[in-house]
Short mmCIF file of C-alpha atoms in Angstrom, two decimals:
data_model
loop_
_atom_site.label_atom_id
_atom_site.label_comp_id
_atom_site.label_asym_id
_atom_site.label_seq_id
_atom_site.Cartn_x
_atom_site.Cartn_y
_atom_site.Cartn_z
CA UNK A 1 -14.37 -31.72 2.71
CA UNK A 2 -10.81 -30.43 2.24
CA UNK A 3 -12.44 -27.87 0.05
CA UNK A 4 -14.70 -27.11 2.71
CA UNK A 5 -12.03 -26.92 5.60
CA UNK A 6 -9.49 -24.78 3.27
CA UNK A 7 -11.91 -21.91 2.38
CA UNK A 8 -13.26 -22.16 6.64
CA UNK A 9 -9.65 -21.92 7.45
CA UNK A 10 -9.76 -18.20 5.31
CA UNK A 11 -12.83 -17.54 6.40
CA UNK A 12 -11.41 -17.22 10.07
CA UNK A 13 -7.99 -15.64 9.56
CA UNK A 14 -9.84 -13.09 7.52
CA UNK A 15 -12.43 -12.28 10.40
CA UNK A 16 -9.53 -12.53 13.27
CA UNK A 17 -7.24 -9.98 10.89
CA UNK A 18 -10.32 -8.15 10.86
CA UNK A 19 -11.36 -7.99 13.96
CA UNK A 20 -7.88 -7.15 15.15
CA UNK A 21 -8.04 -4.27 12.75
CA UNK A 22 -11.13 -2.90 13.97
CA UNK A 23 -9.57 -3.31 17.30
CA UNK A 24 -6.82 -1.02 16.61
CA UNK A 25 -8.89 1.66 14.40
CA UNK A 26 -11.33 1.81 17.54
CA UNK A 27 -8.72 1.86 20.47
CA UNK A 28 -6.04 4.22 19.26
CA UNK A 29 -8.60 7.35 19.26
CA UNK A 30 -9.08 6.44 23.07
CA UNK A 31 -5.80 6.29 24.21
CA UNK A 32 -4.57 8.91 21.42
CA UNK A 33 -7.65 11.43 20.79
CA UNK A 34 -5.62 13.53 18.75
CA UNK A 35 -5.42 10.63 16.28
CA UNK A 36 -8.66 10.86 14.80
CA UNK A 37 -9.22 12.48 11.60
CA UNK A 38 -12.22 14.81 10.03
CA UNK A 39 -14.91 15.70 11.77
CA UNK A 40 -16.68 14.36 15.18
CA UNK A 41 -19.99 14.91 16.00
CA UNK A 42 -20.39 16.30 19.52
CA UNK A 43 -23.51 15.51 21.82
CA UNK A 44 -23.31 17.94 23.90
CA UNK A 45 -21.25 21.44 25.12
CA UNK A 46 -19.93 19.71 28.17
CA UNK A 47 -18.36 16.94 25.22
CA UNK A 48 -16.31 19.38 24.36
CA UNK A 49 -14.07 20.09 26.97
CA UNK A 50 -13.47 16.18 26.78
CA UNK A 51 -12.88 15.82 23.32
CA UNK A 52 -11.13 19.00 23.06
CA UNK A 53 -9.66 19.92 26.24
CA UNK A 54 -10.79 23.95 26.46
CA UNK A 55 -13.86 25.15 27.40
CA UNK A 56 -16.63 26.36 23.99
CA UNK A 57 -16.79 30.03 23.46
CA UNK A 58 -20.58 31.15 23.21
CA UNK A 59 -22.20 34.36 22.58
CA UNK A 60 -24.69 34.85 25.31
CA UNK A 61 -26.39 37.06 23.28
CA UNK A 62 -28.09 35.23 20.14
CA UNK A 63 -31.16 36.11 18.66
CA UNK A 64 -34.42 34.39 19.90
CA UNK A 65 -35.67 33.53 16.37
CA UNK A 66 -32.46 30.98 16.17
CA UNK A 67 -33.51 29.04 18.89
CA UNK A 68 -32.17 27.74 22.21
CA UNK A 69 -30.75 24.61 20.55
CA UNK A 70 -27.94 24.02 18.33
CA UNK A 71 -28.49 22.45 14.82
CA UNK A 72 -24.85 21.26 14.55
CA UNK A 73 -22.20 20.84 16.70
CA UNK A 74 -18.79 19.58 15.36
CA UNK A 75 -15.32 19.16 16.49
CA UNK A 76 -12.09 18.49 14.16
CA UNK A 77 -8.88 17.73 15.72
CA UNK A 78 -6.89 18.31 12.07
CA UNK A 79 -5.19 20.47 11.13
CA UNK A 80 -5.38 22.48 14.44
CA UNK A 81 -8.55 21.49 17.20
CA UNK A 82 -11.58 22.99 16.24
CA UNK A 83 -14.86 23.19 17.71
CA UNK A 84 -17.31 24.22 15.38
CA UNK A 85 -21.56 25.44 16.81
CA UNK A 86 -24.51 26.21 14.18
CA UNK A 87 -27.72 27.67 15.44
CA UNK A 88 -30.38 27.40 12.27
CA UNK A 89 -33.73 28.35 11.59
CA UNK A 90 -34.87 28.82 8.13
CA UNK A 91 -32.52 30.85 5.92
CA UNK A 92 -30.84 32.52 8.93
CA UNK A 93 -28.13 31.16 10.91
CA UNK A 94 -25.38 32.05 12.70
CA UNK A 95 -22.12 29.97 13.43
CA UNK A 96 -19.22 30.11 15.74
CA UNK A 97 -15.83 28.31 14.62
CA UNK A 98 -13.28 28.11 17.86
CA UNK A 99 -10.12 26.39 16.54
CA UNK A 100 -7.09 26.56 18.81
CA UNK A 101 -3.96 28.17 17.76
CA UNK A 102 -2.54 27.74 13.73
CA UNK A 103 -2.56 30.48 11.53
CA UNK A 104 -5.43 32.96 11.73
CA UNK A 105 -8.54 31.73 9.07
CA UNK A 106 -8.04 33.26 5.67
CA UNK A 107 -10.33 36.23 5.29
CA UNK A 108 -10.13 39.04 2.26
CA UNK A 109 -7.23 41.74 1.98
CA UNK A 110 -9.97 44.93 2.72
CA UNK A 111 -11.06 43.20 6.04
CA UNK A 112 -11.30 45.83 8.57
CA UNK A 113 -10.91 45.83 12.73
CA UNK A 114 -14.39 46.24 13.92
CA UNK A 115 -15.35 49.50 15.98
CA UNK A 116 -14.92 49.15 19.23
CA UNK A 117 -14.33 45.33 19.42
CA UNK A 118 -10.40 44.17 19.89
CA UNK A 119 -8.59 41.91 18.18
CA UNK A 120 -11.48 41.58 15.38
CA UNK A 121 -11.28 41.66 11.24
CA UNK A 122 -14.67 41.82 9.98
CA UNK A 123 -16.01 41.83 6.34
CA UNK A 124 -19.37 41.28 4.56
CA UNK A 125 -19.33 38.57 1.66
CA UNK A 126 -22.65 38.48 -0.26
CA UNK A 127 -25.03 38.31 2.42
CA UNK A 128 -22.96 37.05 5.13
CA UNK A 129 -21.50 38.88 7.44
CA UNK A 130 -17.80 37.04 8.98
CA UNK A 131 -16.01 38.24 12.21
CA UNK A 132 -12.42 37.33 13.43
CA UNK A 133 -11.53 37.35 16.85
CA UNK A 134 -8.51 36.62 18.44
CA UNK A 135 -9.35 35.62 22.11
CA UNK A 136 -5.69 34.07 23.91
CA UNK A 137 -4.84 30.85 22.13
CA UNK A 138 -8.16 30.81 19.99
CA UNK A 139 -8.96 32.15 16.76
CA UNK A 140 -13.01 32.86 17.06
CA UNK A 141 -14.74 33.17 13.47
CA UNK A 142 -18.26 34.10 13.50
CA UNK A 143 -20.44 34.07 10.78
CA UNK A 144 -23.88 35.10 10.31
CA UNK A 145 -27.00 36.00 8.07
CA UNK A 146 -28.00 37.99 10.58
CA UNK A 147 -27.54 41.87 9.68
CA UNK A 148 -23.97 43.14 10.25
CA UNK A 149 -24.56 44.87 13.24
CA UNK A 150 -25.14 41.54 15.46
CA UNK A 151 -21.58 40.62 14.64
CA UNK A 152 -20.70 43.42 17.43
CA UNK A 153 -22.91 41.93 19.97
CA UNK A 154 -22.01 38.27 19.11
CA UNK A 155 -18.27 39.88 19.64
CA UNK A 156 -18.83 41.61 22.79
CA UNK A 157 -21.14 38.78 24.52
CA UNK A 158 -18.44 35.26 24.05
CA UNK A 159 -18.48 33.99 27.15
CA UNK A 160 -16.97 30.06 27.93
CA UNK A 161 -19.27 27.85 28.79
CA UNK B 1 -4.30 -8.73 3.23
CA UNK B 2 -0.74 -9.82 2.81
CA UNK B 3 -1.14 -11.37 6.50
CA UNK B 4 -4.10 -13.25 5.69
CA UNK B 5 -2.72 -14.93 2.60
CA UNK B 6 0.74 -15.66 4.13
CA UNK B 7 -1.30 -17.18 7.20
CA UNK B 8 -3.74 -19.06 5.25
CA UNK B 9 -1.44 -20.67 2.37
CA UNK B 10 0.68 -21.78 5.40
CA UNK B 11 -2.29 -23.23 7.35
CA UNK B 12 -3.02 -25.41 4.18
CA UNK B 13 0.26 -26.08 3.48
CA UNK B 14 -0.01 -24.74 0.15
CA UNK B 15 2.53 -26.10 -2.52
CA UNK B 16 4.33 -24.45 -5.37
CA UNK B 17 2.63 -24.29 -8.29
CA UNK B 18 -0.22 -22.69 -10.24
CA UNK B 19 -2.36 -21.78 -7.50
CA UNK B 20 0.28 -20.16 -5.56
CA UNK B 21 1.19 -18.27 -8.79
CA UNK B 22 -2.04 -17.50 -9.36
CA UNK B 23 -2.81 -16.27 -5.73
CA UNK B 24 0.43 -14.48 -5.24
CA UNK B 25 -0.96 -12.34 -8.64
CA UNK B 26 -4.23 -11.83 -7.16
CA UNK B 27 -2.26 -10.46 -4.22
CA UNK B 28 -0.53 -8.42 -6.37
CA UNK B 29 -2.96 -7.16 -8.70
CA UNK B 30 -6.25 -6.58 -6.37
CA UNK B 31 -5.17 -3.82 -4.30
CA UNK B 32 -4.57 -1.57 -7.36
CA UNK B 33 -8.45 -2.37 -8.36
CA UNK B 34 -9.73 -1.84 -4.93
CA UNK B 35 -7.47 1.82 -4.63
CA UNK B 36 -9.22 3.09 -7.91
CA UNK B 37 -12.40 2.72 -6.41
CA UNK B 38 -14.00 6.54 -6.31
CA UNK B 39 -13.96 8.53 -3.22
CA UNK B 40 -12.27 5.99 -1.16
CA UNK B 41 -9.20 8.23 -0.19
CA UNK B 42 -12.28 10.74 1.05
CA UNK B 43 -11.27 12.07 4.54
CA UNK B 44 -15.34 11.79 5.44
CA UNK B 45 -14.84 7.53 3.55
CA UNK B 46 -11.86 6.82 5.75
CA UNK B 47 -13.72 8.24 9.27
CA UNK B 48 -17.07 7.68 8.67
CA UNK B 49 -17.49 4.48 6.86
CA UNK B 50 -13.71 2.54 6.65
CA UNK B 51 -13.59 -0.72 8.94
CA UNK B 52 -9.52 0.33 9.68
CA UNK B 53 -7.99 3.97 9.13
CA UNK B 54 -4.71 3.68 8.79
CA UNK B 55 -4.13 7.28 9.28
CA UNK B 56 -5.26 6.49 12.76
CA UNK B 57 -2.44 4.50 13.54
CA UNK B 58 -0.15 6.78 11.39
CA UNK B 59 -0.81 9.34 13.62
CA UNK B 60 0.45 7.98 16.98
CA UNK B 61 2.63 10.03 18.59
CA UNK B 62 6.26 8.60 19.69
CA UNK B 63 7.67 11.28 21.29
CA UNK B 64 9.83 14.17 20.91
CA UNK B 65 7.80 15.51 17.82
CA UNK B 66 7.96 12.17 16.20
CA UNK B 67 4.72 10.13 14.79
CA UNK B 68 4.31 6.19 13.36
CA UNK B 69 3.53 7.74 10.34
CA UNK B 70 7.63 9.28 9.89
CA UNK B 71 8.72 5.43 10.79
CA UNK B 72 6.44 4.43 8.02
CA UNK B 73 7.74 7.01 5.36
CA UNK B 74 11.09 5.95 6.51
CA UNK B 75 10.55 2.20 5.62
CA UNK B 76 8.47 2.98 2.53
CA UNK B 77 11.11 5.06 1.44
CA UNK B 78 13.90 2.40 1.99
CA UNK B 79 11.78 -0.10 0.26
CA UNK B 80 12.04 2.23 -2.72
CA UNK B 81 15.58 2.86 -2.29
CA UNK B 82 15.87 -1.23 -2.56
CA UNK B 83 13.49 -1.64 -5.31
CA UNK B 84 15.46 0.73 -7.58
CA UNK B 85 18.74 -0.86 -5.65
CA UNK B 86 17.75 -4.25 -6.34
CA UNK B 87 15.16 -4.66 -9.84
CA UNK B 88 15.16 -1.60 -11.68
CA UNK B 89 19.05 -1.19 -12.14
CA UNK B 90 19.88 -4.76 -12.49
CA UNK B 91 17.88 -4.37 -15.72
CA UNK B 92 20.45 -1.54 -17.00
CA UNK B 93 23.63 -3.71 -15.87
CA UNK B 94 23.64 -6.51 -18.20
CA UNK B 95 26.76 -9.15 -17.48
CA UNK B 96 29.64 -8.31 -19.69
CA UNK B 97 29.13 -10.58 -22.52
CA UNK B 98 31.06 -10.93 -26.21
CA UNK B 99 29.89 -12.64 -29.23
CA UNK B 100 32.97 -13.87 -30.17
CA UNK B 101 34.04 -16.29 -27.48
CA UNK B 102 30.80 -18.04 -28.55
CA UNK B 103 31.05 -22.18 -29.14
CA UNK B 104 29.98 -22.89 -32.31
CA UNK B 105 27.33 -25.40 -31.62
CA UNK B 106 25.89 -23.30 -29.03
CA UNK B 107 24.39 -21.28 -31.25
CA UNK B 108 22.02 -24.35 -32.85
CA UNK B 109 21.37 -25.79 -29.70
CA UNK B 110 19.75 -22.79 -28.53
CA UNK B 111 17.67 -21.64 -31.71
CA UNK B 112 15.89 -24.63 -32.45
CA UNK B 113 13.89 -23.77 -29.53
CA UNK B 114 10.54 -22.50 -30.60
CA UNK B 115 9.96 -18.71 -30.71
CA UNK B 116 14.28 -18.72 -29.98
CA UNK B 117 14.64 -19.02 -33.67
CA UNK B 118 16.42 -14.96 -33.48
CA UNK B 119 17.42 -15.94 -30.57
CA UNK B 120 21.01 -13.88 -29.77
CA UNK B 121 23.40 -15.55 -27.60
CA UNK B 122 26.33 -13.93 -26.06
CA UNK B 123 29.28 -15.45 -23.71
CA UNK B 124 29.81 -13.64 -20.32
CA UNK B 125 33.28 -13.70 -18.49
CA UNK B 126 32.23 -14.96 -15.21
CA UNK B 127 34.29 -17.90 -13.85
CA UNK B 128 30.94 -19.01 -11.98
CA UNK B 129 27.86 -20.69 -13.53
CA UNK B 130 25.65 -18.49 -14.60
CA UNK B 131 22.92 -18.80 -17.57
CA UNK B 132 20.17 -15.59 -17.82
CA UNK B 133 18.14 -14.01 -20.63
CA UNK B 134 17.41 -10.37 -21.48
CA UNK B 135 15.42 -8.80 -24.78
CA UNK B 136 12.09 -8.88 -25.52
CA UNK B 137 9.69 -11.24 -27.28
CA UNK B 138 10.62 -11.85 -30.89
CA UNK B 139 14.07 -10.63 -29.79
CA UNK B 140 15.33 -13.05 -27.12
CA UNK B 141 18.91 -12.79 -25.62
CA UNK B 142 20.89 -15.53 -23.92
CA UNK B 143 23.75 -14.90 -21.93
CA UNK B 144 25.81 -17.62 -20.94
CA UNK B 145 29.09 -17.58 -18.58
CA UNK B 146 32.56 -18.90 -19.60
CA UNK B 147 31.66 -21.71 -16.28
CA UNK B 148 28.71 -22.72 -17.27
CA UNK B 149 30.59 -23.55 -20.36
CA UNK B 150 33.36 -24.80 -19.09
CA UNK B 151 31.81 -26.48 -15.70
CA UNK B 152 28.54 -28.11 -17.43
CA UNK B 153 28.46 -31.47 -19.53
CA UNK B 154 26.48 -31.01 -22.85
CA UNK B 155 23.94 -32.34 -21.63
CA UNK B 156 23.38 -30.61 -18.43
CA UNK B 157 23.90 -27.20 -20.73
CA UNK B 158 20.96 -28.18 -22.68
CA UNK B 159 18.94 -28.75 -19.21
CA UNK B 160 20.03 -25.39 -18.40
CA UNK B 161 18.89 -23.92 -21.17
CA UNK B 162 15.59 -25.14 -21.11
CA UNK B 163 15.03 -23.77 -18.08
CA UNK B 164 15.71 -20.46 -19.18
CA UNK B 165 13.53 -20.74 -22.67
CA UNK B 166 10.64 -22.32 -20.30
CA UNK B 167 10.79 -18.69 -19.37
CA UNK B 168 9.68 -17.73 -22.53
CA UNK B 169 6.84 -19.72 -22.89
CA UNK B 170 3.32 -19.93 -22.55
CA UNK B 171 3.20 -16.37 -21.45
CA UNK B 172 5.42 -16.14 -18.63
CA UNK B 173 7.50 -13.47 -19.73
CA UNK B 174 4.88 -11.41 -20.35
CA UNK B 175 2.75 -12.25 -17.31
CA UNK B 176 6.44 -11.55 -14.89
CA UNK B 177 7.09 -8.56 -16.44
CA UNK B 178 3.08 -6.73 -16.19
CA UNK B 179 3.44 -8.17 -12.62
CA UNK B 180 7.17 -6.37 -12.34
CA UNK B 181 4.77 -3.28 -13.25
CA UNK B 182 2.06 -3.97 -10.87
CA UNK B 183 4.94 -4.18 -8.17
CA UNK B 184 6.72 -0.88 -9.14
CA UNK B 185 3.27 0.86 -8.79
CA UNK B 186 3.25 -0.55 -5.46
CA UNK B 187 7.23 -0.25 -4.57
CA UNK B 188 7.13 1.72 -1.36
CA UNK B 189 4.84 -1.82 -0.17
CA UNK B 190 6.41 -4.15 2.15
CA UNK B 191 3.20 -6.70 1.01
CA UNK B 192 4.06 -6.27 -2.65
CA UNK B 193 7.83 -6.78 -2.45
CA UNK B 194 7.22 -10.07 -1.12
CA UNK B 195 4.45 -11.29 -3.28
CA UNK B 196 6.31 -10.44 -6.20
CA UNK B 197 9.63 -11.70 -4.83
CA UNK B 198 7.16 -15.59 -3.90
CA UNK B 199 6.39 -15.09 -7.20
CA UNK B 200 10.05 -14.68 -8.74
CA UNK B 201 10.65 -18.19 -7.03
CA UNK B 202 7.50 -19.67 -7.95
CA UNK B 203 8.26 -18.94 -11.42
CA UNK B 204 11.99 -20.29 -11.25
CA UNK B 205 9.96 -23.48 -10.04
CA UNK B 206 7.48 -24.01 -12.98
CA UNK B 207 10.52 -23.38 -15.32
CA UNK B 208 12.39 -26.42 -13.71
CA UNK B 209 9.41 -28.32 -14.00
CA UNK B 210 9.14 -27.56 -17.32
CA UNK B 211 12.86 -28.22 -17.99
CA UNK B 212 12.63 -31.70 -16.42
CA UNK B 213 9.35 -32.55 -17.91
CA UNK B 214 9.20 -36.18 -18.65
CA UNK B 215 13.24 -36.27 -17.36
CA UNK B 216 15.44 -37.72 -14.54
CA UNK B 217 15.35 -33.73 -12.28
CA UNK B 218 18.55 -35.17 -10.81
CA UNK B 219 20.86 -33.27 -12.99
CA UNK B 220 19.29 -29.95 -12.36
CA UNK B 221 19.07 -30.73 -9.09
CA UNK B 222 23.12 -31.08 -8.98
CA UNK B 223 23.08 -28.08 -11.43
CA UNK B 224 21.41 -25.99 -8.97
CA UNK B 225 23.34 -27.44 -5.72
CA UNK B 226 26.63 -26.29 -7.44
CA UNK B 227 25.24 -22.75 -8.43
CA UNK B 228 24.28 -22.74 -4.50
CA UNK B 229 27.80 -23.82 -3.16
CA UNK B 230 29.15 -20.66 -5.70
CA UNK B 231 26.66 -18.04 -4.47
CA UNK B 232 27.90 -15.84 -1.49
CA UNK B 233 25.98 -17.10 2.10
CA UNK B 234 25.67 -13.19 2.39
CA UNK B 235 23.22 -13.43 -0.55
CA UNK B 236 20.29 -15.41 1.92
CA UNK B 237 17.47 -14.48 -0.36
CA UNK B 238 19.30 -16.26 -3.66
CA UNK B 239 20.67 -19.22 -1.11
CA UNK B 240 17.10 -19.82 0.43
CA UNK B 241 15.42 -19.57 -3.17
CA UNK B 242 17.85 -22.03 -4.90
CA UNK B 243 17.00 -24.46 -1.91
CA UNK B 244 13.17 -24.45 -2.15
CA UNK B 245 13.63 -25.06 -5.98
CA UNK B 246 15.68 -27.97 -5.18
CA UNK B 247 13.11 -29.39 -2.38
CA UNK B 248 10.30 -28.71 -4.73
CA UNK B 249 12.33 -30.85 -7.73
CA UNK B 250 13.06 -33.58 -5.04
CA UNK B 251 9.41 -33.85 -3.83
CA UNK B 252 8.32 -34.01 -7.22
CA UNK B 253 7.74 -31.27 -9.04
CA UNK B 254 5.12 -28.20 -8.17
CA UNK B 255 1.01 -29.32 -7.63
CA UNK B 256 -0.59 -27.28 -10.11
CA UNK B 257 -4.04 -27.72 -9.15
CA UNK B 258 -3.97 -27.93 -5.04
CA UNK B 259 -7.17 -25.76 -5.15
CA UNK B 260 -9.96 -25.89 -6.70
CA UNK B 261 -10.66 -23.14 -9.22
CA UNK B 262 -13.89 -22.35 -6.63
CA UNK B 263 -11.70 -21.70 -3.68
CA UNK B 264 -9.42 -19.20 -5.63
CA UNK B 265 -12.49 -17.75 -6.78
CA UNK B 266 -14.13 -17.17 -3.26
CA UNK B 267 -10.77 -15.91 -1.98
CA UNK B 268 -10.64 -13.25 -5.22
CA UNK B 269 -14.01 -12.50 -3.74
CA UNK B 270 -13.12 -12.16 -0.44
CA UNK B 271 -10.14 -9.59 -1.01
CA UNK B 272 -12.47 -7.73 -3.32
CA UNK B 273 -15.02 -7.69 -0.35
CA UNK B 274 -12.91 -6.72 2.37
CA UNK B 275 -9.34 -4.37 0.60
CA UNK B 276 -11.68 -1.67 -0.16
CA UNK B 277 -12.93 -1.12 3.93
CA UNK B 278 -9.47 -0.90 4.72
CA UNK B 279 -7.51 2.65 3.54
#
């Protein structure tokens, strides 16, 4: 019996430290969002003025065969907030990276501006084509299988949603 | 995990003896099993799948540019600073001691001991009573102080000494010093510092049971009442150690066997079950 009652009695201190841990590792994200690490997987666009406090930046233009609806949309509040959309459909995609202020994403030494669009480095790497955009406090990547030429219209059509 | 075992051998009132020792290594020991287990320090592990992120709580801001996670550098880093302060250098600093003030039937007394029979024994100046060993197996070293000498009846000498070749016995030097290792891995650890330091004590114990075996404790017990009267009241850890060692002699003697060897192994279990959910 006092076998019994010794291993019950760690039985419920380890389930109330427990539970008090879970507690914390649940609450603190609430009160402090900027406390959660990796990546969160966002429901929907109007999630992610909530979880990230600015509006998404969306090209208004995208190219029918992709779809209406987004295959992935992600948010990362380390190193620097970043809202991340994917629009898929077979081999091609196309994805938008928003991350708010930090250093501007790494991109390759020959990146050029591209014609006509401000504030953009552009470069082709295999058969992706990458744009950088500097819009205010964001950094805007955009990558694509798409032919080079979209990256332009991608560029020119970011509106917030 | 440190919580739950501090909680839990108070809520049985566990004694001193083996099972402490033997949970306090577990405590010790576990946590370096459980933090080798692959991918656990994964970013997508600790999110994702972890019951408690620590980084989480790390992460809380406190104001003016300053997070939980700089308060808990800050005390991991002073609990380094005391671990090197406190056990590593100790080790280097070895009481003055001479050879030549020895007593000639010290030197007897002290290698008819078993595995003491190279046993080197050297006479420290300290006015206070002190008795401690140093070497390593095969090569034992016994320092004693010019008060313990001078202070201690022949007989309560010998009692002494017993206590410190109990702690070369049965494998207790070895087993305190690959714990002492565990513990450095783990010296920026508030849990592991005082595991190891229960430990320390619980060891001191089941060499003054040893030293008393089949004896009248009453002379250690005044043995270790005078060492207490000489140490500084500063020095709370030593004080507070010396006293449980004299309440577990009084009480008679550490409980070896308060658990059964199935409880131990269901609370073994347990930690293994639950340390790795928790990075």
């Amino acid at each position: 019996m006092d076998r019994l009652k010794s291993l019950f009695s760690l039985l419920l201190i380890t389930a109330s430290v427990m539970g008090v841990l879970r507690v914390v590792h649940v609450s603190i994200p609430m009160v402090f969002p900027q406390t959660r690490q990796g990546l969160v997987d966002v429901g929907s666009l109007a999630e992610v003025r909530r979880l990230a406090g600015f509006a998404p930046l969306l090209p208004a233009y995208r190219p029918a065969l992709l779809g209406e609806q987004a295959a992935t949309m992600t948010f990362a509040y380390h190193p620097q907030p970043t809202f991340v959309i994917v629009w898929r459909a077979g081999d091609q995609y196309l994805s938008v990276t928003q991350q708010q202020g930090g250093p501007m994403p790494d991109h390759p030494p020959l990146a050029q501006p591209l014609e006509a669009v401000p504030g953009s480095t552009w470069w082709i790497d295999g058969t992706r084509s990458r744009v950088i955009l500097e819009r205010g406090q964001f950094w805007i990547l955009i990558e694509t299988s798409l032919p080079p030429r979209e990256l332009t219209r991608f560029a020119d059509t970011l509106t917030p949603y | 995990m440190g919580i739950v075992f501090y909680a839990w051998v108070h809520r049985v009132g566990l004694p001193s003896g083996r099972t402490k020792r033997l949970l306090l290594t577990l405590l010790l020991v576990l946590p370096l099993v459980t933090a080798a287990i692959p991918g656990r320090s994964d970013l997508a592990f600790a999110e994702r799948v972890a019951w408690f992120n620590s980084a989480r709580l790390a992460d809380v801001p406190l104001g003016a540019g300053v997070y939980l996670y700089h308060v808990a550098w800050f005390l991991a880093g002073l609990l380094i600073v005391l671990a090197i302060w406190q056990e590593v250098l100790p080790s280097f600093r070895h009481p003055r001691s001479a050879q030549a003030d020895l007593p000639e039937w010290l030197l007897p007394q002290v290698r008819e001991r078993s595995g003491w029979e190279r046993c080197g024994v050297a006479v420290s100046p300290l006015s206070s009573i002190m008795l401690a060993t140093g070497g390593w197996p095969g090569r034992p070293r016994l320092i004693v102080s010019c008060g313990a000498l001078v202070s201690l009846s022949a007989a309560d000498l010998s009692l002494a000494i017993a206590h410190e070749h109990a702690h070369w016995i049965q494998g207790r030097w070895w087993k305190s010093h690959l714990l002492f290792l565990a513990r450095l891995i783990q010296c920026y650890h508030p849990t592991a510092l005082w595991a190891f330091r229960e430990y320390c004590v619980e060891e001191e114990i089941a060499c003054d049971a040893v030293s008393v075996a089949g004896r009248d404790p009453a002379p250690l017990v005044r043995i270790l009442l005078r060492i207490y009267q000489e140490t500084d009241p500063r020095d709370v850890a030593a004080r507070s150690a010396l006293r449980k060692r004299v309440d577990v002699l009084m009480n008679g003697g550490p409980r070896d066997n308060a658990l059964p060897a199935a409880t131990i192994a269901v609370a073994a279990g347990l930690m293994l079950l639950v340390l790795p959910w928790i990075v």
